[in-house]
XYZ file of C-alpha atoms in Angstrom:
473
model
C -12.233 40.101 83.285
C -13.361 41.947 86.469
C -16.032 40.507 88.725
C -18.834 42.641 87.361
C -21.639 40.685 89.022
C -21.815 43.093 91.904
C -22.229 46.023 89.524
C -25.570 44.776 88.312
C -24.319 42.782 85.290
C -24.279 39.020 85.956
C -21.116 37.337 84.752
C -22.996 34.469 83.128
C -24.592 36.633 80.389
C -24.138 35.841 76.733
C -21.353 38.061 75.432
C -21.245 39.623 71.979
C -18.579 41.864 70.398
C -19.663 45.467 70.373
C -18.588 45.839 66.773
C -16.455 48.276 64.857
C -16.507 51.718 66.344
C -16.979 50.423 69.883
C -13.764 48.504 70.569
C -13.853 49.117 74.331
C -17.435 48.040 74.906
C -19.284 44.768 75.071
C -22.873 44.032 74.215
C -24.950 41.919 76.581
C -28.155 40.031 75.931
C -30.139 39.263 79.058
C -33.770 38.297 79.167
C -34.357 39.797 75.738
C -32.610 43.088 76.508
C -29.427 44.131 74.691
C -27.177 46.632 76.435
C -23.668 48.000 75.916
C -21.403 48.011 78.962
C -18.001 49.666 79.039
C -15.562 47.300 80.756
C -12.997 50.060 81.205
C -15.544 52.069 83.172
C -16.317 49.064 85.344
C -12.620 48.509 86.006
C -12.275 52.138 87.014
C -15.308 51.817 89.278
C -13.677 48.918 91.067
C -10.774 51.162 92.028
C -12.821 54.202 93.084
C -12.214 55.432 96.634
C -14.857 53.836 98.794
C -16.032 51.469 96.044
C -14.254 48.409 97.344
C -16.302 45.364 98.236
C -16.712 46.499 101.828
C -18.215 49.470 103.573
C -16.740 50.635 106.842
C -18.292 48.998 109.878
C -19.466 52.359 111.181
C -21.558 52.970 108.063
C -22.974 49.453 108.231
C -23.882 49.894 111.906
C -25.639 53.187 111.194
C -27.704 51.518 108.509
C -28.700 48.575 110.688
C -29.472 50.779 113.701
C -32.326 52.491 111.850
C -34.503 49.415 112.252
C -34.329 50.048 116.008
C -36.045 53.398 115.419
C -38.581 51.894 113.007
C -39.673 49.085 115.322
C -39.603 51.317 118.396
C -42.231 53.538 116.806
C -44.277 50.569 115.574
C -44.311 48.925 119.020
C -44.780 52.047 121.137
C -47.928 52.976 119.250
C -49.462 49.537 119.827
C -48.454 49.373 123.499
C -49.983 52.829 124.093
C -53.035 52.161 121.909
C -55.500 52.454 124.801
C -53.897 55.724 125.877
C -53.933 57.091 122.316
C -57.602 56.108 122.046
C -58.453 58.325 125.019
C -56.172 61.184 124.015
C -57.057 61.425 120.313
C -60.475 59.824 119.957
C -62.179 60.839 123.192
C -62.189 57.458 124.922
C -65.627 56.433 123.680
C -66.821 52.943 122.879
C -65.268 52.902 119.410
C -62.112 54.869 120.229
C -59.806 51.851 120.458
C -61.177 50.429 117.219
C -60.515 53.797 115.560
C -56.952 53.830 116.900
C -56.140 50.320 115.668
C -58.053 50.818 112.433
C -56.033 53.919 111.685
C -52.861 51.965 112.296
C -53.951 49.226 109.874
C -54.919 51.780 107.234
C -51.591 53.569 107.567
C -49.771 50.245 107.235
C -50.981 50.030 103.651
C -48.845 53.093 102.875
C -45.686 51.030 103.298
C -45.726 49.548 99.772
C -46.279 53.007 98.289
C -43.350 54.348 100.271
C -41.188 51.435 99.184
C -42.035 52.070 95.529
C -41.331 55.805 95.763
C -38.081 55.428 97.701
C -37.094 52.449 95.553
C -37.345 54.510 92.391
C -35.381 57.295 94.070
C -32.721 55.005 95.556
C -32.093 53.114 92.338
C -31.565 56.432 90.543
C -29.719 58.496 93.160
C -28.094 56.018 95.527
C -28.686 54.147 98.766
C -27.145 56.819 100.997
C -29.488 59.562 99.772
C -32.455 57.245 100.256
C -31.542 56.400 103.838
C -30.988 60.068 104.698
C -34.328 61.107 103.203
C -36.365 58.320 104.778
C -34.887 58.931 108.245
C -35.525 62.674 107.926
C -39.168 61.966 107.127
C -39.433 59.529 110.058
C -37.946 62.158 112.372
C -40.456 64.809 111.300
C -43.386 62.404 111.671
C -42.396 61.245 115.170
C -41.602 64.733 116.452
C -44.837 66.171 115.074
C -46.792 63.307 116.673
C -45.304 64.198 120.054
C -46.453 67.824 119.608
C -50.004 67.158 118.361
C -52.994 68.809 120.016
C -55.402 66.371 121.664
C -59.103 65.593 121.339
C -59.770 67.746 124.372
C -58.156 70.700 122.606
C -59.405 70.482 118.994
C -61.962 67.679 118.962
C -62.176 65.055 116.216
C -59.515 66.817 114.137
C -56.907 65.405 116.534
C -57.660 61.869 115.384
C -57.410 62.816 111.724
C -54.067 64.531 112.294
C -52.771 61.431 114.069
C -53.902 59.245 111.162
C -52.180 61.539 108.659
C -48.905 61.328 110.575
C -49.170 57.537 110.847
C -49.492 57.452 107.054
C -46.393 59.625 106.669
C -44.484 57.399 109.073
C -45.545 54.219 107.274
C -44.604 55.768 103.917
C -41.103 56.563 105.214
C -40.658 53.149 106.849
C -41.608 51.443 103.581
C -38.542 52.909 101.929
C -36.307 52.658 104.971
C -36.200 48.896 105.412
C -35.638 48.042 101.751
C -32.862 50.629 101.615
C -31.207 49.189 104.716
C -31.337 45.604 103.418
C -29.854 46.592 100.052
C -27.149 48.691 101.697
C -26.082 45.924 104.081
C -26.087 43.325 101.307
C -24.025 45.428 98.930
C -21.524 46.549 101.546
C -20.849 43.227 103.237
C -18.091 40.777 102.288
C -19.434 38.122 99.924
C -18.980 35.322 102.442
C -20.815 37.192 105.237
C -23.777 38.749 103.452
C -26.316 36.511 105.171
C -24.959 37.264 108.624
C -24.605 41.023 108.092
C -28.030 41.459 106.496
C -29.680 39.465 109.291
C -28.541 42.127 111.755
C -31.315 44.409 110.467
C -33.915 41.913 111.714
C -32.127 41.524 115.052
C -31.879 45.287 115.528
C -35.611 45.705 114.954
C -36.300 43.509 117.979
C -34.008 45.713 120.061
C -36.314 48.588 119.117
C -39.278 46.563 120.309
C -37.622 45.836 123.649
C -36.759 49.507 124.062
C -40.403 50.400 123.429
C -41.504 47.922 126.091
C -39.156 49.494 128.625
C -40.070 53.103 127.818
C -43.826 52.478 127.792
C -43.691 50.478 131.035
C -41.704 53.157 132.870
C -43.889 55.956 131.511
C -47.168 54.299 132.488
C -45.917 53.186 135.911
C -44.425 56.531 136.897
C -47.524 58.743 136.681
C -51.256 58.867 137.197
C -53.703 58.313 134.342
C -54.559 62.008 134.345
C -50.909 62.965 133.898
C -50.402 60.240 131.320
C -53.365 61.459 129.244
C -52.472 65.096 129.763
C -48.794 65.133 128.804
C -47.015 61.894 129.698
C -47.982 60.120 126.458
C -45.732 62.584 124.597
C -42.562 61.329 126.303
C -42.160 58.046 124.377
C -42.647 59.804 121.062
C -40.153 62.540 121.975
C -37.633 59.823 122.846
C -38.270 58.174 119.474
C -37.843 61.486 117.668
C -34.593 62.054 119.540
C -33.301 58.641 118.457
C -34.249 59.372 114.862
C -32.489 62.741 114.909
C -29.310 61.149 116.266
C -29.372 58.503 113.537
C -30.034 61.084 110.807
C -27.117 63.269 111.940
C -24.797 60.270 112.215
C -25.784 59.105 108.726
C -24.300 62.235 107.183
C -20.940 60.475 107.286
C -22.177 57.251 105.663
C -20.445 55.945 102.570
C -22.318 55.187 99.386
C -22.909 51.581 98.411
C -20.010 50.263 96.295
C -22.546 48.540 94.065
C -24.226 51.837 93.193
C -20.887 53.615 92.700
C -19.984 50.906 90.205
C -23.278 51.279 88.367
C -22.891 55.033 88.115
C -19.316 54.865 86.849
C -20.178 52.142 84.341
C -23.251 53.989 83.121
C -25.674 51.161 83.955
C -28.030 53.049 86.311
C -31.499 52.545 84.784
C -33.374 55.682 83.748
C -36.636 54.217 85.060
C -35.813 51.538 87.651
C -39.427 50.535 88.246
C -40.097 49.970 84.559
C -36.739 48.243 84.148
C -37.484 45.811 86.976
C -41.012 45.061 85.790
C -39.704 44.425 82.284
C -36.680 42.293 83.095
C -37.220 40.724 86.532
C -40.833 39.640 86.848
C -39.809 36.150 87.969
C -37.545 37.629 90.650
C -40.435 39.768 91.907
C -42.504 36.608 92.298
C -39.707 34.846 94.171
C -39.262 37.833 96.462
C -42.996 37.899 97.113
C -42.983 34.214 98.076
C -40.021 34.549 100.452
C -41.483 37.629 102.120
C -44.936 36.047 102.395
C -43.476 33.237 104.496
C -41.423 35.641 106.587
C -44.347 38.007 107.164
C -46.962 35.469 108.211
C -44.582 33.572 110.495
C -43.683 36.848 112.212
C -47.005 38.678 112.398
C -49.091 35.610 113.258
C -46.382 33.595 115.030
C -45.123 36.469 117.212
C -47.187 39.657 117.029
C -50.575 37.947 117.293
C -49.600 35.447 120.014
C -50.187 37.759 123.058
C -53.701 38.567 121.814
C -54.312 34.880 121.075
C -53.299 33.807 124.570
C -55.511 36.405 126.242
C -58.424 35.566 123.920
C -58.326 31.852 124.748
C -57.997 32.717 128.432
C -54.508 31.315 128.976
C -52.685 34.450 130.125
C -53.469 37.878 131.497
C -52.464 40.828 129.348
C -49.420 41.696 131.467
C -48.134 38.111 131.391
C -48.703 37.881 127.628
C -46.604 41.019 127.082
C -43.795 39.592 129.200
C -43.912 36.500 127.017
C -43.714 38.729 123.944
C -40.576 40.265 125.431
C -39.025 36.816 125.830
C -39.954 36.048 122.229
C -38.117 39.171 121.093
C -34.991 38.012 122.921
C -35.226 34.657 121.097
C -35.443 36.442 117.747
C -32.387 38.562 118.569
C -30.436 35.401 119.392
C -31.636 33.323 116.432
C -31.345 35.750 113.513
C -27.539 36.163 113.407
C -27.042 32.405 113.775
C -29.351 31.587 110.864
C -27.824 34.377 108.780
C -24.402 32.865 109.431
C -25.700 29.390 108.561
C -27.058 30.641 105.233
C -23.556 31.897 104.415
C -22.203 28.404 105.030
C -24.761 26.189 103.287
C -26.667 28.602 101.039
C -29.998 30.421 101.182
C -32.101 27.811 99.381
C -31.473 24.832 101.720
C -32.157 26.941 104.795
C -35.370 28.374 103.369
C -36.627 24.966 102.243
C -36.066 23.481 105.707
C -37.784 26.458 107.339
C -40.773 26.134 104.999
C -41.122 22.465 105.944
C -40.974 23.406 109.616
C -43.492 26.175 108.943
C -45.897 23.612 107.530
C -45.742 21.458 110.675
C -44.699 23.364 113.797
C -47.214 26.266 114.002
C -50.228 23.948 113.894
C -48.833 21.941 116.786
C -47.655 24.979 118.766
C -50.951 26.888 118.658
C -52.861 23.758 119.664
C -50.305 23.097 122.399
C -50.545 26.648 123.779
C -54.347 26.566 123.797
C -54.573 23.268 125.647
C -51.398 23.204 127.673
C -50.047 24.356 131.005
C -47.695 27.247 131.745
C -44.458 25.721 130.496
C -46.160 24.495 127.321
C -47.431 27.994 126.599
C -43.945 29.444 127.024
C -42.324 26.709 124.940
C -44.865 27.061 122.137
C -44.464 30.840 121.956
C -40.663 30.650 121.942
C -40.600 27.954 119.233
C -42.820 30.127 117.045
C -40.538 33.099 117.730
C -37.471 31.090 116.765
C -39.096 29.992 113.507
C -40.129 33.536 112.612
C -36.711 34.941 113.464
C -35.006 32.290 111.353
C -37.156 33.029 108.295
C -36.617 36.774 108.719
C -32.860 36.292 108.968
C -32.377 34.425 105.692
C -35.397 35.955 103.955
C -33.942 39.461 103.914
C -30.723 38.526 102.123
C -32.378 35.932 99.874
C -34.983 38.425 98.668
C -32.422 41.134 97.941
C -30.211 38.681 96.055
C -32.975 37.958 93.550
C -32.221 41.287 91.864
C -29.108 42.867 90.386
C -27.938 46.173 91.819
C -29.791 47.948 89.048
C -33.389 48.156 90.209
C -32.786 46.257 93.460
C -34.784 48.650 95.647
C -37.643 48.727 93.159
C -37.640 44.934 93.017
C -37.764 44.686 96.803
C -40.662 47.144 96.858
C -42.669 45.249 94.257
C -42.066 41.821 95.757
C -41.119 41.872 99.425
C -42.908 44.981 100.682
C -46.150 44.151 98.888
C -46.131 40.682 100.463
C -45.510 42.221 103.885
C -48.508 44.521 103.508
C -50.746 41.543 102.686
C -49.356 38.788 104.893
C -48.249 41.073 107.701
C -50.853 43.820 107.894
C -53.955 41.673 107.391
C -53.179 38.219 108.775
C -53.370 38.955 112.541
C -56.937 40.185 112.086
C -57.785 37.186 109.895
C -56.263 34.818 112.462
C -58.376 36.379 115.200
C -61.582 36.125 113.146
C -60.906 32.496 112.218
C -60.231 31.555 115.821
C -63.361 33.299 117.041
C -65.739 31.998 114.386
C -64.500 28.430 114.074
C -63.528 27.794 117.682
C -60.415 26.049 116.365
C -57.457 27.187 118.419
C -54.958 25.933 115.848
C -56.439 28.067 113.032
C -53.569 30.621 113.122
C -51.084 27.774 112.779
C -53.060 26.419 109.833
C -52.756 29.804 108.110
C -48.965 29.678 108.435
C -48.941 26.077 107.194
C -50.967 26.934 104.076
C -48.561 29.720 103.125
C -45.493 27.562 103.865
C -46.788 24.748 101.650
C -47.760 27.216 98.937
C -44.316 28.831 98.699
C -42.308 25.624 99.110
C -42.078 24.877 95.346
C -40.828 28.415 94.725
C -38.172 28.051 97.405
C -37.148 24.632 96.089
C -36.402 26.100 92.656
C -34.640 29.239 93.861
C -31.446 29.983 91.910
C -28.450 28.664 93.793
C -26.619 31.951 93.382
C -28.165 35.370 93.669
C -27.148 38.378 91.636
C -25.054 39.774 94.471
C -23.121 36.555 94.983
C -19.582 36.152 93.814
C -18.155 32.893 92.643
C -17.037 32.046 96.138
C -20.262 32.676 97.994
C -23.095 30.209 98.587
């Protein structure tokens, strides 16, 4: 019997004869659903050109590189927030709040984008999804660079910027889930954790690139030039990167998992409905894993510079340099933890990280608030290492909760929804708690509560995901 697990049909299903008149088929019962699968079609799929268990390294690299573009745009907007406030909202008292508020509002479009692209990708393939999402990202970034300013068209400039941020967030919502699924399905079984973790590492490269571009742009011109035309340069660079990636992706191979589904006739007609009907428990597990990954990252890394300036420990410039060092730590940690999860399994690594998440952040935030320079640096880097580790194993573990059929839809319902809640809202909540309670360790307590809450779910994770073969962890 062929290894059909990677074609969306777990090998451990109960098997029934298809009956007279269907001698070449088999009937499966899984979670109350009976389906007929043609083994001959699956065997043919396994020998299709390009449908072997691996995708060429070039295709894998092109998929992973897209997270550089995604995080570049995310970071450049935040680093230039004060400039964008002047350019698009007139520079008044509430202009910065409008800029950041628009960003937060647009962030909520990510789950909608993930759902739309998930439905599309589960029906038409991973390659088509990645091409479409990158095309939309390219248009959004290029149009942003060409927008008229507040000085030219008044308040309409701010509304146009908000609309484009929503388009960008919608595209990014489908991009990351597509990348994770593509890397998982194209990697060798014994290296799926390592390969999938590269998406998280690449995103930090995008952040570092944004730091460099924004720093050079701001330092090389006067404020008048920056507000007049210089702010467009970083967005033009981002659009150029996106165009290069989109053109290069034309040569990408399709996921072997999806090719197998299509040949075997197991592509669901309505992936979203199929996933909601058959994989509700997997959606919950994906939500729990992503909740831990999101809050450790967005509170443990993204919020830390603001926290340190708020409690008076570092100037803004020094806090941003520390954020750069944290990004380097994440880049170093993620492949190592991904590799470790291939050796010992996803569940043990996640359980250990949840335990650490319940203890370390409380201590680190308190340490940074009351400590000297080296303690501040050490606390920030420990938090960065924890967040990078969870992101590394969380991506592959979440994707493995679902079979190939409906995988993108499952990631959208579970992982992306959790990211919108525990990523988009928690930095603001952490800031409010710190301000109103005066407790410097409040952000760490938030991480601890989530870590303790998801620990039982992680403890009872299935030892083998749907994508795993008999030889993988």
